[in-house]
Amino acid sequence: MGLFVAGQATRPVGAFLWGHLGDRIGRRNTLIYELIVMSSAMLGIALTPGYSDIGPISIYLLLLFRLFQGLSMGGEYGTAASWLVEYAATLEPKRRVLYGSWIPMAIYIGQISAVLGLIGVSIAFPGKFLFTYGWRILYIIGAFAAIVGIFIRVRLLESLLFIEIIEKKALENFPSIRVIKSQWRIILLLGLISFSLVSFYYTSQSFALAYMKVLGFNYMVVIEINALALAIAMLINYIAALLGDRKGRKPLIIFGLVSGIILTYPYILSIVSLNVIFATIFHIIYYATAWVIPYAVLQTYIAEHFSTNVRVSGTNIAYQSGNSAGGSLASLLGT
Amino acid sequence: MAFVGDPKLAWLYIGALGVGLAIPGLLAIFLLGDTMNKSMRG
C-alpha cells in the first residue's frame, strides 16, 4: 500500500515537470522520454532482488523505481491528450473526442493484455510461483512493450499546433508555473472532476474486486468478471466518444458522476448477494456508466480548457492532481 | 482492510465512500461553466 501511495504521490510532480517539457520541447519528444523512464522503472522493479536476498535495500529500490514509474505516469496523460486532440483539431476538428478516446482505449487494451498475461502465467506456473517470481515476468513483458512503444513514438510527427506556436515565437518560458498562476481556478475545478471520477474507478477496480475475494468469490472468477467488463469497455468507449463529439463533453461527464452516485450502493449490494451473475452484471454496468463513458471524453474536455502554449502543463496538472488525490484517498480509506 | 473486521457491513462503508467522493466533481462541473477553448488555437 505504501508503494502504491508513493507512486500516486509523485504523479503531480511528474505532471508539473513533464508539462513544462511538453510545452517547451514538444509533445512528441516528451512522449519518447516519458516512455524511456517508464520502461526503465518497470525493468528495475522486475529485476530488483527479493527481501530474502538483499534485505531492506530491496524495499528502498522498489520504492525508488515506483517513484520513477509514478513520475512517468504523471506526464503521460496530458502529453498524449494534447498531442491527440491537437492532431484532431488540425485534421478532423469535429472528431476531437474520438481522437482523445484512444487514451482510454489503449488503457483497456493494456489492462486486458495484463489480465491475459496473468491468466497465462497462473496456468503455466500454478501455485505460489505467481506471487514469488511470476509477477516479474509480467513486468518484463510490460517493459519490452514500452520499448516497442518508444520506437513507435520516434516515428510520430509533432503536433502542428505546437509547431505554429514555435513559428510565432510564442513558447512560454515556464509554462507549468504560468498556467497555475493564470488558470488556477480552472485547474482546481478540473482536478475535482478527475478526483471524483477516479474514485469510481478505484471503487470498481480496487475495492470491489478485493471485496469479492474477501467474501469468497473464486480468484479466477473475479479476474474473468473484470476481463469481461474491460472488453465491453472498449466498445462503450468508442460509442461514448462518438456521442461526445456530437452532443458535447459535459453531459457525459455529468451522466457518469450521477450514475456513480446512484449505482454505488446497488453495485456493492450485488457483490454482498454472492450471486456471480448479479455481481457480473452490476460490475459491468457500474464500470461502464460511472467510469468508461465520462472517461472517454475527459481528456478532450480537459485539454480544450488550455491554450496551446500551456496545454500539456494544464492538462497534466489538472488531471494528475485529481487522480493522485482521488486514488490515494480512495485507497487509504478503502483498504 | 477496512472491511476485514465485518465484511458484511463493508457495503455501507464503500457505498458512502463512492457517493461522498462524487459530490466535489458534480459541484465543480457546474461551477466551471462554458470555459472551453473551442477552436483549440491560441
XYZ file of C-alpha atoms in Angstrom:
377
model
C 0.000 0.000 0.000
C 2.861 2.387 0.874
C 4.466 1.704 -2.523
C 1.146 2.347 -4.263
C 0.565 5.671 -2.496
C 4.207 6.686 -3.140
C 3.653 6.147 -6.861
C 0.404 8.098 -6.723
C 2.015 10.950 -4.795
C 4.725 11.542 -7.421
C 2.182 11.918 -10.222
C 1.562 15.661 -9.659
C 5.345 16.251 -9.581
C 5.629 14.360 -12.863
C 2.696 16.339 -14.248
C 4.480 19.607 -13.454
C 7.885 18.554 -14.855
C 6.641 16.748 -17.978
C 4.127 19.524 -18.557
C 6.996 22.011 -18.665
C 8.886 19.803 -21.141
C 5.805 19.090 -23.294
C 5.155 22.808 -23.748
C 8.832 23.633 -24.283
C 10.422 20.818 -26.334
C 7.219 19.450 -27.854
C 4.710 16.676 -27.331
C 6.486 14.072 -29.466
C 9.884 14.318 -27.729
C 8.268 14.340 -24.302
C 6.247 11.211 -25.122
C 9.504 9.434 -26.053
C 11.361 10.463 -22.868
C 8.410 9.520 -20.643
C 8.335 6.024 -22.061
C 12.117 5.626 -21.597
C 11.667 6.455 -17.886
C 8.648 4.126 -17.655
C 10.345 1.119 -19.291
C 13.478 1.622 -17.156
C 11.384 1.760 -13.965
C 9.451 -1.375 -14.941
C 12.651 -3.281 -15.710
C 14.079 -2.070 -12.397
C 11.031 -3.350 -10.497
C 11.196 -6.707 -12.317
C 14.907 -7.222 -11.641
C 15.123 -5.986 -8.020
C 16.247 -8.905 -5.826
C 13.846 -10.015 -3.083
C 13.973 -9.135 0.644
C 15.471 -12.543 1.437
C 18.428 -11.806 -0.876
C 19.431 -8.206 -0.074
C 17.292 -7.282 2.944
C 15.653 -3.836 3.301
C 17.604 -2.473 0.289
C 15.099 -4.317 -1.923
C 12.263 -2.236 -0.444
C 14.172 1.030 -0.997
C 14.944 0.027 -4.590
C 11.309 -0.896 -5.240
C 10.230 2.430 -3.744
C 12.714 4.308 -5.955
C 11.552 2.558 -9.146
C 7.919 3.015 -8.149
C 8.561 6.753 -7.692
C 10.046 6.936 -11.193
C 7.094 4.960 -12.549
C 4.680 7.433 -10.912
C 6.763 10.320 -12.225
C 6.495 8.985 -15.767
C 2.768 8.311 -15.449
C 2.303 11.877 -14.241
C 3.246 13.172 -17.661
C 1.833 10.549 -19.978
C -1.849 11.511 -19.837
C -1.607 15.235 -20.516
C 1.089 14.916 -23.166
C -0.736 12.179 -25.083
C -4.078 14.007 -24.684
C -2.614 17.260 -26.021
C -0.926 15.516 -28.955
C -4.064 13.572 -29.943
C -6.532 16.422 -29.515
C -4.274 18.905 -31.335
C -3.851 16.442 -34.174
C -7.625 16.097 -34.406
C -8.006 19.891 -34.316
C -5.815 20.063 -37.412
C -7.152 17.050 -39.331
C -10.745 16.475 -38.148
C -11.837 19.204 -35.702
C -15.247 17.628 -35.152
C -13.734 14.331 -34.010
C -11.539 15.596 -31.182
C -13.213 13.359 -28.580
C -12.803 10.305 -30.817
C -9.080 11.015 -31.204
C -8.700 11.680 -27.473
C -10.568 8.459 -26.631
C -7.574 6.480 -27.891
C -6.012 7.104 -24.468
C -8.653 5.082 -22.551
C -8.823 2.594 -25.436
C -5.081 1.949 -25.080
C -5.513 1.582 -21.310
C -8.264 -1.051 -21.735
C -6.183 -2.947 -24.304
C -3.235 -2.823 -21.888
C -5.363 -3.990 -18.954
C -6.835 -6.892 -20.935
C -3.328 -7.869 -22.056
C -2.228 -7.770 -18.410
C -5.200 -9.962 -17.372
C -4.444 -12.445 -20.163
C -0.782 -12.423 -19.131
C -1.802 -13.046 -15.523
C -4.044 -15.952 -16.537
C -1.266 -17.334 -18.781
C 1.373 -17.180 -16.018
C -1.103 -18.693 -13.497
C -1.748 -21.622 -15.837
C 1.897 -22.071 -16.845
C 3.203 -21.814 -13.283
C 0.487 -22.889 -10.828
C 0.926 -22.468 -7.082
C 2.904 -19.775 -5.322
C 5.218 -19.057 -8.254
C 2.985 -16.172 -9.415
C 3.481 -14.315 -6.121
C 7.206 -15.058 -5.813
C 8.593 -14.728 -9.358
C 5.672 -14.868 -11.827
C 4.838 -11.157 -11.442
C 8.390 -10.326 -12.543
C 7.726 -11.985 -15.914
C 4.698 -9.713 -16.400
C 6.769 -6.626 -15.567
C 9.500 -7.671 -18.032
C 6.865 -8.178 -20.768
C 5.446 -4.737 -19.897
C 8.891 -3.131 -20.073
C 9.566 -4.626 -23.513
C 6.126 -3.490 -24.713
C 7.131 0.017 -23.574
C 10.407 -0.263 -25.551
C 8.375 -1.149 -28.671
C 6.261 1.926 -27.855
C 9.408 4.098 -27.840
C 10.252 3.006 -31.406
C 6.673 3.769 -32.490
C 6.800 7.220 -30.890
C 10.080 8.049 -32.617
C 8.134 7.824 -35.896
C 5.383 10.222 -34.753
C 5.084 13.714 -36.203
C 4.977 16.749 -33.925
C 1.617 18.435 -33.322
C 1.046 21.121 -35.961
C -0.490 23.489 -33.403
C 2.710 23.255 -31.353
C 4.787 23.963 -34.488
C 2.622 27.063 -35.081
C 3.498 28.255 -31.565
C 7.220 27.789 -32.256
C 6.951 29.666 -35.559
C 5.133 32.527 -33.848
C 7.845 32.521 -31.155
C 5.068 32.211 -28.573
C 6.585 29.485 -26.396
C 6.211 30.076 -22.662
C 9.442 30.096 -20.626
C 7.831 28.435 -17.601
C 4.518 27.003 -18.826
C 3.720 24.934 -15.705
C 4.158 27.945 -13.431
C 2.338 30.243 -15.847
C -0.729 28.004 -16.129
C -1.003 27.546 -12.359
C -0.815 31.330 -11.855
C -3.214 32.302 -14.624
C -5.723 29.402 -14.616
C -5.614 28.064 -11.049
C -9.414 28.119 -10.699
C -9.958 26.052 -13.848
C -7.186 23.630 -12.823
C -8.778 23.227 -9.388
C -12.256 22.553 -10.791
C -10.997 20.141 -13.483
C -8.932 18.432 -10.777
C -12.071 17.958 -8.653
C -13.904 16.360 -11.598
C -10.966 13.981 -12.132
C -10.865 13.311 -8.378
C -14.498 12.176 -8.313
C -14.324 10.074 -11.464
C -11.120 8.384 -10.320
C -12.833 7.443 -7.048
C -15.367 5.452 -9.121
C -12.522 3.791 -10.966
C -10.929 2.658 -7.716
C -14.307 1.606 -6.295
C -14.756 -0.840 -9.187
C -11.175 -1.794 -9.989
C -9.724 -1.912 -6.488
C -12.278 -2.178 -3.650
C -14.939 -4.192 -5.392
C -12.567 -6.803 -6.785
C -10.825 -7.143 -3.409
C -14.221 -7.264 -1.694
C -15.376 -10.101 -3.965
C -12.318 -12.117 -2.911
C -12.860 -11.318 0.789
C -16.456 -12.552 0.514
C -15.280 -15.835 -1.008
C -15.527 -15.385 -4.789
C -13.054 -17.629 -6.608
C -9.863 -15.724 -7.572
C -10.099 -16.694 -11.269
C -13.826 -15.858 -11.413
C -13.043 -12.313 -10.186
C -10.380 -11.928 -12.892
C -12.784 -13.204 -15.564
C -15.605 -10.870 -14.437
C -13.236 -7.930 -14.758
C -11.847 -9.083 -18.109
C -15.404 -9.155 -19.462
C -16.038 -5.631 -18.144
C -12.808 -4.400 -19.794
C -13.709 -5.991 -23.142
C -17.143 -4.320 -23.085
C -15.471 -1.067 -22.012
C -13.682 -0.833 -25.372
C -16.992 -0.818 -27.264
C -18.648 1.605 -24.809
C -15.598 3.890 -25.008
C -15.960 4.134 -28.802
C -19.722 4.835 -28.654
C -19.265 7.413 -25.868
C -16.553 9.177 -27.905
C -18.883 9.452 -30.918
C -21.591 10.819 -28.616
C -19.143 13.254 -27.027
C -18.303 14.696 -30.435
C -21.981 15.088 -31.360
C -23.649 16.066 -28.076
C -20.807 17.661 -26.133
C -18.480 16.544 -23.348
C -20.247 17.915 -20.301
C -23.475 15.831 -20.468
C -21.460 12.595 -20.498
C -19.321 13.647 -17.532
C -22.440 14.636 -15.556
C -24.042 11.327 -16.571
C -21.013 9.457 -15.195
C -20.976 11.338 -11.897
C -24.727 10.878 -11.331
C -24.533 7.197 -12.327
C -21.748 6.687 -9.791
C -23.825 8.210 -7.009
C -26.952 6.212 -7.892
C -25.266 2.876 -8.616
C -22.569 2.555 -5.944
C -24.901 1.022 -3.324
C -26.714 -1.426 -5.654
C -23.336 -2.415 -7.088
C -21.811 -3.243 -3.726
C -25.032 -4.984 -2.630
C -24.881 -7.178 -5.747
C -21.479 -8.366 -4.526
C -22.823 -8.960 -1.000
C -25.566 -11.154 -2.547
C -22.741 -13.573 -3.527
C -24.603 -14.204 -6.779
C -21.948 -14.298 -9.510
C -24.394 -13.331 -12.293
C -25.751 -10.303 -10.376
C -22.253 -9.238 -9.398
C -21.025 -9.553 -13.011
C -23.944 -7.552 -14.441
C -23.607 -4.752 -11.879
C -19.814 -4.684 -12.216
C -20.138 -4.174 -15.984
C -22.915 -1.554 -15.664
C -21.163 0.402 -12.903
C -17.780 0.381 -14.619
C -19.296 1.367 -17.979
C -21.553 4.175 -16.732
C -19.574 5.696 -13.853
C -16.120 5.412 -15.425
C -15.886 4.375 -19.096
C -18.458 6.841 -20.510
C -17.156 10.002 -18.767
C -13.526 8.906 -19.177
C -13.996 8.650 -22.967
C -14.474 12.435 -23.136
C -12.456 13.596 -20.116
C -9.016 14.099 -21.754
C -10.503 16.139 -24.610
C -12.630 18.152 -22.187
C -9.598 18.995 -20.029
C -7.218 19.730 -22.945
C -9.752 22.083 -24.536
C -9.584 24.362 -21.490
C -5.992 25.437 -22.182
C -4.222 27.353 -24.932
C -1.537 25.569 -26.981
C 1.452 27.165 -25.234
C 0.394 25.749 -21.809
C -1.830 22.836 -22.857
C 0.360 19.911 -21.750
C 1.073 21.606 -18.404
C -2.558 22.494 -17.739
C -3.953 19.118 -18.785
C -1.324 17.199 -16.821
C -1.589 19.222 -13.622
C -5.409 19.323 -13.594
C -5.855 15.599 -14.235
C -2.974 14.236 -12.175
C -3.627 16.358 -9.077
C -7.194 14.995 -9.028
C -6.092 11.485 -9.911
C -3.401 11.428 -7.248
C -5.694 12.804 -4.534
C -8.644 10.578 -5.528
C -6.535 7.446 -5.971
C -4.585 7.899 -2.732
C -7.618 8.892 -0.644
C -9.853 6.166 -2.045
C -7.157 3.546 -1.496
C -6.312 4.720 2.024
C -9.969 4.897 3.086
C -10.993 1.689 1.382
C -8.234 -0.655 2.435
C -8.502 -3.839 5.182
C -11.381 -1.764 6.484
C -13.900 -4.487 5.767
C -11.938 -7.422 7.113
C -13.489 -6.853 10.561
C -17.014 -7.458 9.343
C -17.183 -7.958 5.585
C -20.987 -7.998 5.654
C -21.045 -4.322 6.743
C -18.485 -3.154 4.229
C -21.106 -2.287 1.599
C -22.336 0.531 3.847
C -18.833 1.994 4.119
C -17.840 1.602 0.471
C -21.194 2.907 -0.736
C -20.852 6.044 1.403
C -17.327 6.480 0.091
C -18.452 6.222 -3.543
C -21.272 8.702 -3.076
C -19.240 11.122 -0.928
C -16.303 11.327 -3.323
C -18.591 12.083 -6.267
C -20.020 15.309 -4.870
C -16.919 17.543 -5.435
C -16.885 16.589 -9.135
C -20.546 17.422 -9.630
C -20.146 20.797 -7.923
C -17.022 21.512 -9.982
C -18.580 20.813 -13.379
C -21.458 23.204 -12.652
C -19.054 25.880 -11.386
C -16.813 25.547 -14.468
C -19.403 26.960 -16.826
C -18.570 27.240 -20.522
C -14.837 27.923 -20.471
C -13.651 25.692 -23.299
C -11.263 26.913 -25.992
C -13.422 25.673 -28.852
C -11.012 26.354 -31.713
C -8.032 24.853 -29.814
C -5.803 27.511 -31.374
C -4.030 30.226 -29.451
